[in-house]
Coordinates of C-alpha atoms in Angstrom, one line a residue:
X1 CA -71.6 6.0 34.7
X2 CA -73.2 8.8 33.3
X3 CA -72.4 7.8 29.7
X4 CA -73.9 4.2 30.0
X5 CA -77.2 6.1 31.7
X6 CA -77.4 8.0 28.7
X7 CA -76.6 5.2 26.3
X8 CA -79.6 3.4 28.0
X9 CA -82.0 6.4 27.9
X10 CA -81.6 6.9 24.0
X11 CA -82.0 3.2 23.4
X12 CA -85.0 3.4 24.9
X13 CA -86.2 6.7 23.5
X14 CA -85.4 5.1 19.9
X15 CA -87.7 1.9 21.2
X16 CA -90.2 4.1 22.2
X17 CA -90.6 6.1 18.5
X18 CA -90.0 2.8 16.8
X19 CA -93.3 1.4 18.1
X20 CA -95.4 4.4 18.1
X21 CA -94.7 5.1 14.2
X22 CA -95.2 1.2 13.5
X23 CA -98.9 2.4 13.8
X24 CA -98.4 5.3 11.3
X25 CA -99.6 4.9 7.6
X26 CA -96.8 5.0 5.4
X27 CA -95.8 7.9 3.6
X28 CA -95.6 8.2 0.1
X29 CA -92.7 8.4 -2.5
X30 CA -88.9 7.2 -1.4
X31 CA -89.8 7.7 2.5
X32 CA -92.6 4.8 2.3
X33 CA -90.3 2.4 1.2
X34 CA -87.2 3.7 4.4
X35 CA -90.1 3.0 6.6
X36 CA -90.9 -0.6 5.7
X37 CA -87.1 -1.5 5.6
X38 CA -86.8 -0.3 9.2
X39 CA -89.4 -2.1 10.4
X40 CA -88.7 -5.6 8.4
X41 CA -85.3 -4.9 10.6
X42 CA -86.1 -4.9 13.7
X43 CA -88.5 -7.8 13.4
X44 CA -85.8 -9.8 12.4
X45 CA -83.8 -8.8 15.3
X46 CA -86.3 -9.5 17.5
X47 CA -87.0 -12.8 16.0
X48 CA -83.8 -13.7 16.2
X49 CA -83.0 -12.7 19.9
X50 CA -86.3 -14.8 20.9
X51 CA -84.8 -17.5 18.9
X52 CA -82.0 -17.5 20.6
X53 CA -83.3 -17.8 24.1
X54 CA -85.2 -20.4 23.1
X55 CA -82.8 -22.8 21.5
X56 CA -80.6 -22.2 24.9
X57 CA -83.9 -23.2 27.3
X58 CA -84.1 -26.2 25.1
X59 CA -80.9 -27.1 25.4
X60 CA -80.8 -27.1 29.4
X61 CA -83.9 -28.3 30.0
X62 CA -82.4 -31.4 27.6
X63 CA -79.2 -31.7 29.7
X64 CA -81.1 -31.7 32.7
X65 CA -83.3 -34.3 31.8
X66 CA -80.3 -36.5 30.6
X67 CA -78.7 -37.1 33.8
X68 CA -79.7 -39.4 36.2
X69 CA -81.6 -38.7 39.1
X70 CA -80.7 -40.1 42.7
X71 CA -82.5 -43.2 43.0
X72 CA -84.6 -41.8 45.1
X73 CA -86.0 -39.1 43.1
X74 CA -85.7 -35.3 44.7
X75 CA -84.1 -33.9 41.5
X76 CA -80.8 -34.1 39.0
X77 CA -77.9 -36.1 40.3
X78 CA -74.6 -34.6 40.0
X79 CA -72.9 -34.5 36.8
X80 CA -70.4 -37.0 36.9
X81 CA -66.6 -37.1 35.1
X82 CA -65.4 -39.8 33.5
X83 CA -61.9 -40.8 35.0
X84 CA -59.0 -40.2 33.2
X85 CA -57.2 -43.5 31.3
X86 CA -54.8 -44.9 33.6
X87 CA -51.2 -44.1 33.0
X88 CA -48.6 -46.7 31.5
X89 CA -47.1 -48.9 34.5
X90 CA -44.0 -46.9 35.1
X91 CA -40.7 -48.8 34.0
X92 CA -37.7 -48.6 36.4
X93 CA -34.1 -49.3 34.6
X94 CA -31.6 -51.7 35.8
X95 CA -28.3 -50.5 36.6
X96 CA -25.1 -52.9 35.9
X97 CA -22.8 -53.7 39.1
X98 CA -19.1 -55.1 39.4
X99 CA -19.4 -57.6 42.5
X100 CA -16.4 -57.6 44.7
X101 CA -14.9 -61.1 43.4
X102 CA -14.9 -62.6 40.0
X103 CA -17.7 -65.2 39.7
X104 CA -16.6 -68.8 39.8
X105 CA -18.1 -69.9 36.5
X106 CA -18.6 -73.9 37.9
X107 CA -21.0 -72.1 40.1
X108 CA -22.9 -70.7 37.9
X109 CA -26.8 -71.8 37.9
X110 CA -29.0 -73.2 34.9
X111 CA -30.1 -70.5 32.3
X112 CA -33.5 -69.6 33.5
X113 CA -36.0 -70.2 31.2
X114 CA -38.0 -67.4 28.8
X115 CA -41.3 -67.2 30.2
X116 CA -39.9 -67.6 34.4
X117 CA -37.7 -65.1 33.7
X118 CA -40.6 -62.9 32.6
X119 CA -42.5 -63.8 35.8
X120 CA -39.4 -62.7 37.9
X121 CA -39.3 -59.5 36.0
X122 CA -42.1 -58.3 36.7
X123 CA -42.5 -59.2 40.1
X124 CA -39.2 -56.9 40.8
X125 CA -40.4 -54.2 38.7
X126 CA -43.6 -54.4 40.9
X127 CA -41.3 -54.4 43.5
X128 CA -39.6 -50.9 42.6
X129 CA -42.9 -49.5 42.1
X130 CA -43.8 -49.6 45.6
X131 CA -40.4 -48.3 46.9
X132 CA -41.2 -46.0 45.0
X133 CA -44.2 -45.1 46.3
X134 CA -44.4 -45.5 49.8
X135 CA -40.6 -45.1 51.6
X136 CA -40.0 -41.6 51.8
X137 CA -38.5 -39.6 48.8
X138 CA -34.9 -39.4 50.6
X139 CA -33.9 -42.7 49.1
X140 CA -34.0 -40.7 45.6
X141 CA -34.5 -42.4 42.4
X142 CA -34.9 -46.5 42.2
X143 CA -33.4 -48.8 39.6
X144 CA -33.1 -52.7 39.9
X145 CA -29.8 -54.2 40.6
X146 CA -28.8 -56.8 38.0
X147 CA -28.8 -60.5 38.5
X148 CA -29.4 -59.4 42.0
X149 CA -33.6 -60.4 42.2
X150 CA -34.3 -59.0 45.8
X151 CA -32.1 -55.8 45.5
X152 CA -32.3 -51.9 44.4
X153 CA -30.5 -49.2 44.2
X154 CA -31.5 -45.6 45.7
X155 CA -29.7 -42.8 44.0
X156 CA -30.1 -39.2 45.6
X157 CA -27.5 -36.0 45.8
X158 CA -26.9 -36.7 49.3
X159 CA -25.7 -40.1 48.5
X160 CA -26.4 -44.2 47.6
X161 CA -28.4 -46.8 49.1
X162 CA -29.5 -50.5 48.5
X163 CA -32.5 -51.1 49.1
X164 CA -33.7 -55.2 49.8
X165 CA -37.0 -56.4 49.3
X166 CA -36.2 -60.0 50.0
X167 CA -38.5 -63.4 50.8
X168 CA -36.2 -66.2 50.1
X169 CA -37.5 -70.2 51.1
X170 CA -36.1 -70.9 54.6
X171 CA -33.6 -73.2 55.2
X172 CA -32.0 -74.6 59.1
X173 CA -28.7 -73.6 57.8
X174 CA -29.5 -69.6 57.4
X175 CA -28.0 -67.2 59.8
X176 CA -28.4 -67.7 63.4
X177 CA -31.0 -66.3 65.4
X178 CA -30.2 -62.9 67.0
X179 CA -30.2 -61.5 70.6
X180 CA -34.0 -60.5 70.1
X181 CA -35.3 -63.7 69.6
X182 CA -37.1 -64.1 72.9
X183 CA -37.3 -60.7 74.5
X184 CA -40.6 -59.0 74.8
X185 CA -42.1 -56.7 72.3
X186 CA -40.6 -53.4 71.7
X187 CA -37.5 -54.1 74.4
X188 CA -34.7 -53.0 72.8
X189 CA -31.1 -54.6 73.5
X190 CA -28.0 -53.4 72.5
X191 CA -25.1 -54.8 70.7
X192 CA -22.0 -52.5 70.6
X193 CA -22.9 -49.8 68.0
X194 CA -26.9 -51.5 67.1
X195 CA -29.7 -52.0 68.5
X196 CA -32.7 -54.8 68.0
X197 CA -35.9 -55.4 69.2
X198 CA -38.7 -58.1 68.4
X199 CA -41.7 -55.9 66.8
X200 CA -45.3 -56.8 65.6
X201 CA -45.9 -56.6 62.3
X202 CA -49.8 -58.4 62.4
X203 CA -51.7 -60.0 65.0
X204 CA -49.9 -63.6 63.9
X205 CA -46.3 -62.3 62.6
X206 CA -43.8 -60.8 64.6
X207 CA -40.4 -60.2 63.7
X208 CA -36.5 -58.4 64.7
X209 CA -35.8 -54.7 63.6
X210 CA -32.5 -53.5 63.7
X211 CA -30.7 -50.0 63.7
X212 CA -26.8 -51.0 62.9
X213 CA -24.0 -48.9 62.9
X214 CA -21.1 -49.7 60.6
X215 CA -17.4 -49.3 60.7
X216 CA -17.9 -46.0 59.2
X217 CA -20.8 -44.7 61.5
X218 CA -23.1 -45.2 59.2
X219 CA -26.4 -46.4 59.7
X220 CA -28.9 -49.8 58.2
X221 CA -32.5 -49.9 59.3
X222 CA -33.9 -53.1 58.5
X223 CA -36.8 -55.7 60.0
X224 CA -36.7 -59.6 59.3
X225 CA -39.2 -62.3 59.6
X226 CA -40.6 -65.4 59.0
X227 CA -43.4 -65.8 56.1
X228 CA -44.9 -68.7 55.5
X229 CA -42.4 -71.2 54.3
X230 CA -39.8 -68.4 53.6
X231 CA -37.5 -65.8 55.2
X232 CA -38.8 -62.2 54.6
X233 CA -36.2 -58.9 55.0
X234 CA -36.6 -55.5 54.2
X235 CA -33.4 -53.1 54.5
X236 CA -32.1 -50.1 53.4
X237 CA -28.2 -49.5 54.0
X238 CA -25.5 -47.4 52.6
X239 CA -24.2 -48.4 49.2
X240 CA -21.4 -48.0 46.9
X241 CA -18.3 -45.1 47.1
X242 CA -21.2 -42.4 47.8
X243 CA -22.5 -44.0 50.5
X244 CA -25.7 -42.4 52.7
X245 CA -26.7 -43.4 56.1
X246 CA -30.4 -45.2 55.9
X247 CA -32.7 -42.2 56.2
X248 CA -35.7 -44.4 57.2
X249 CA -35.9 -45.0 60.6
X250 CA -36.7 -48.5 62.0
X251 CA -40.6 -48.0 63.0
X252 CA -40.8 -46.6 59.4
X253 CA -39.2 -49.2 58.1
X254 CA -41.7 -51.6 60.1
X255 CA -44.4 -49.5 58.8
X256 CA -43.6 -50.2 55.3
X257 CA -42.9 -53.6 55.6
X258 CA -46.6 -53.9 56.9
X259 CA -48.5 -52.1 54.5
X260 CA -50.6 -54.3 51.6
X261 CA -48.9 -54.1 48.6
X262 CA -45.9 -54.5 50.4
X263 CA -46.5 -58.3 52.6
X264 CA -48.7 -59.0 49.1
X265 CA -45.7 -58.8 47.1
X266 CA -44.0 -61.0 50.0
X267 CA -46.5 -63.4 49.9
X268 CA -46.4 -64.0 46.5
X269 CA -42.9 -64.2 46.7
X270 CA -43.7 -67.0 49.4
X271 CA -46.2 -69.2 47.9
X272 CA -44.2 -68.3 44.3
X273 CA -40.1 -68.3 44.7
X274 CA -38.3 -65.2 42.8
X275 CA -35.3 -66.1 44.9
X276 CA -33.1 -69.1 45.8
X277 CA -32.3 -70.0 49.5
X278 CA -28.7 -69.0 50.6
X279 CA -26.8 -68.2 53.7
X280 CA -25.9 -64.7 52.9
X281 CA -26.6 -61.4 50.7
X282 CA -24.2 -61.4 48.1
X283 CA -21.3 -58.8 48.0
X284 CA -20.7 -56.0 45.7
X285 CA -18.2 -53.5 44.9
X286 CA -17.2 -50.6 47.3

């Protein structure tokens, strides 16, 4: 502290001579000439610091004057930041399964053309994009299930799950209707291991969520209903020789099926068919 007081008291005595001997005549000889130097010096010096503040002033007073005000006057707006470019659609992989019995190859459907299955590509990938987003990050890591449209697979240390986004056109010969059909809201009933109950999913769709136990004691958490012309199902059950109990609980799994994205992507699948009607979910390798 005591330094930088003295620092400041010598600059200011060496201010202080420099303009009293401004007013001095010259001297002659050598000396003269030191004495014009000096003073050519600091008026630089000072012209340049003054410079300097002005260019700066300038320069504000320009940026203030480029934004725009509120609409209402009163002053700058806020400066506002461009958003960022949005990032590449993210690109889930499709994993190869073995199913449980050789296909019978008289069976075997049309070749589906170029640009339909394009449309049904996308609309999975979509489709694994919001698994991926909104059920919980216990599932683990999604891929798409070949030649399976409606199904996913959920890869995570603690285990495997498949995941079913499904919306498939109805048909009188599909599964028969559970023990939930008719009981109130939210009353749950009980069948052996599982448990249903009819739930809400908007003010015009309800539908039957179950919590089933399996052989094993391990747990699927799905919800079904009716959408449109089709048959909608959302379920997440163990998978594979790793299998994992569902970690989503039922009302979560409701909760999910009603979110936007998620009955958009139904819809579409509704109005627009991904999937063929059939009795049952098809089988794969344990």
């Amino acid at each position: 502290m005591q330094e930088q007081e003295r620092a400041f008291g010598a600059l200011f005595v060496r201010e202080a001579m420099g303009r009293a001997t401004e007013e001095l005549a010259e001297p002659p000889g050598l000396t003269a000439g030191a004495v014009r130097e000096g003073r050519r010096r600091r008026l630089r010096a000072r012209l340049a610091v003054g410079g300097a503040a002005a260019c700066t002033a300038a320069l504000a007073a320009t940026g203030l004057a480029a934004l725009p005000g509120p609409a209402g006057g009163g002053g700058p707006a806020p400066l506002q930041v461009a958003a960022a470019p949005a990032a590449s659609p993210r690109v889930f992989p499709t994993t190869t399964v073995v199913p449980t019995a050789s296909p019978d190859p008289s069976a075997s459907g049309p070749a589906v053309p170029e640009a339909e299955r394009l449309r049904i590509e996308d609309f999975r990938q979509r489709s694994a994009n919001v698994l991926h987003d909104l059920l919980p990050a216990e599932v683990g890591s999604i891929s798409l299930l070949s030649d399976h449209v409606s199904d996913y697979l959920g890869e995570s240390p603690q285990g495997d799950l498949l995941l079913r986004l499904s919306v498939r056109p109805h048909t009188d010969g599909g599964p028969p209707d559970g023990p939930c059909t008719n009981t109130p809201i939210g009353q749950e009933v009980w069948v052996k291991n599982s448990v249903c109950k009819r739930v809400r999913l908007t003010d015009t769709l309800t539908g039957t969520a179950w919590r089933a136990v399996d052989s094993d004691g391990l747990t699927t958490t799905s919800v079904s209903f009716r959408l449109g012309g089709s048959d909608a199902y959302v379920g997440i059950m163990p998978y594979g020789r790793n299998r994992l109990s569902s970690p989503v609980p039922v009302d979560q799994v409701v909760a999910f099926a009603q979110q936007p994205r998620v009955m958009a992507l139904l819809d579409e699948g509704d109005r627009h068919p991904v999937e063929e009607a059939q009795l049952s979910g098809p089988a794969y390798e344990e």
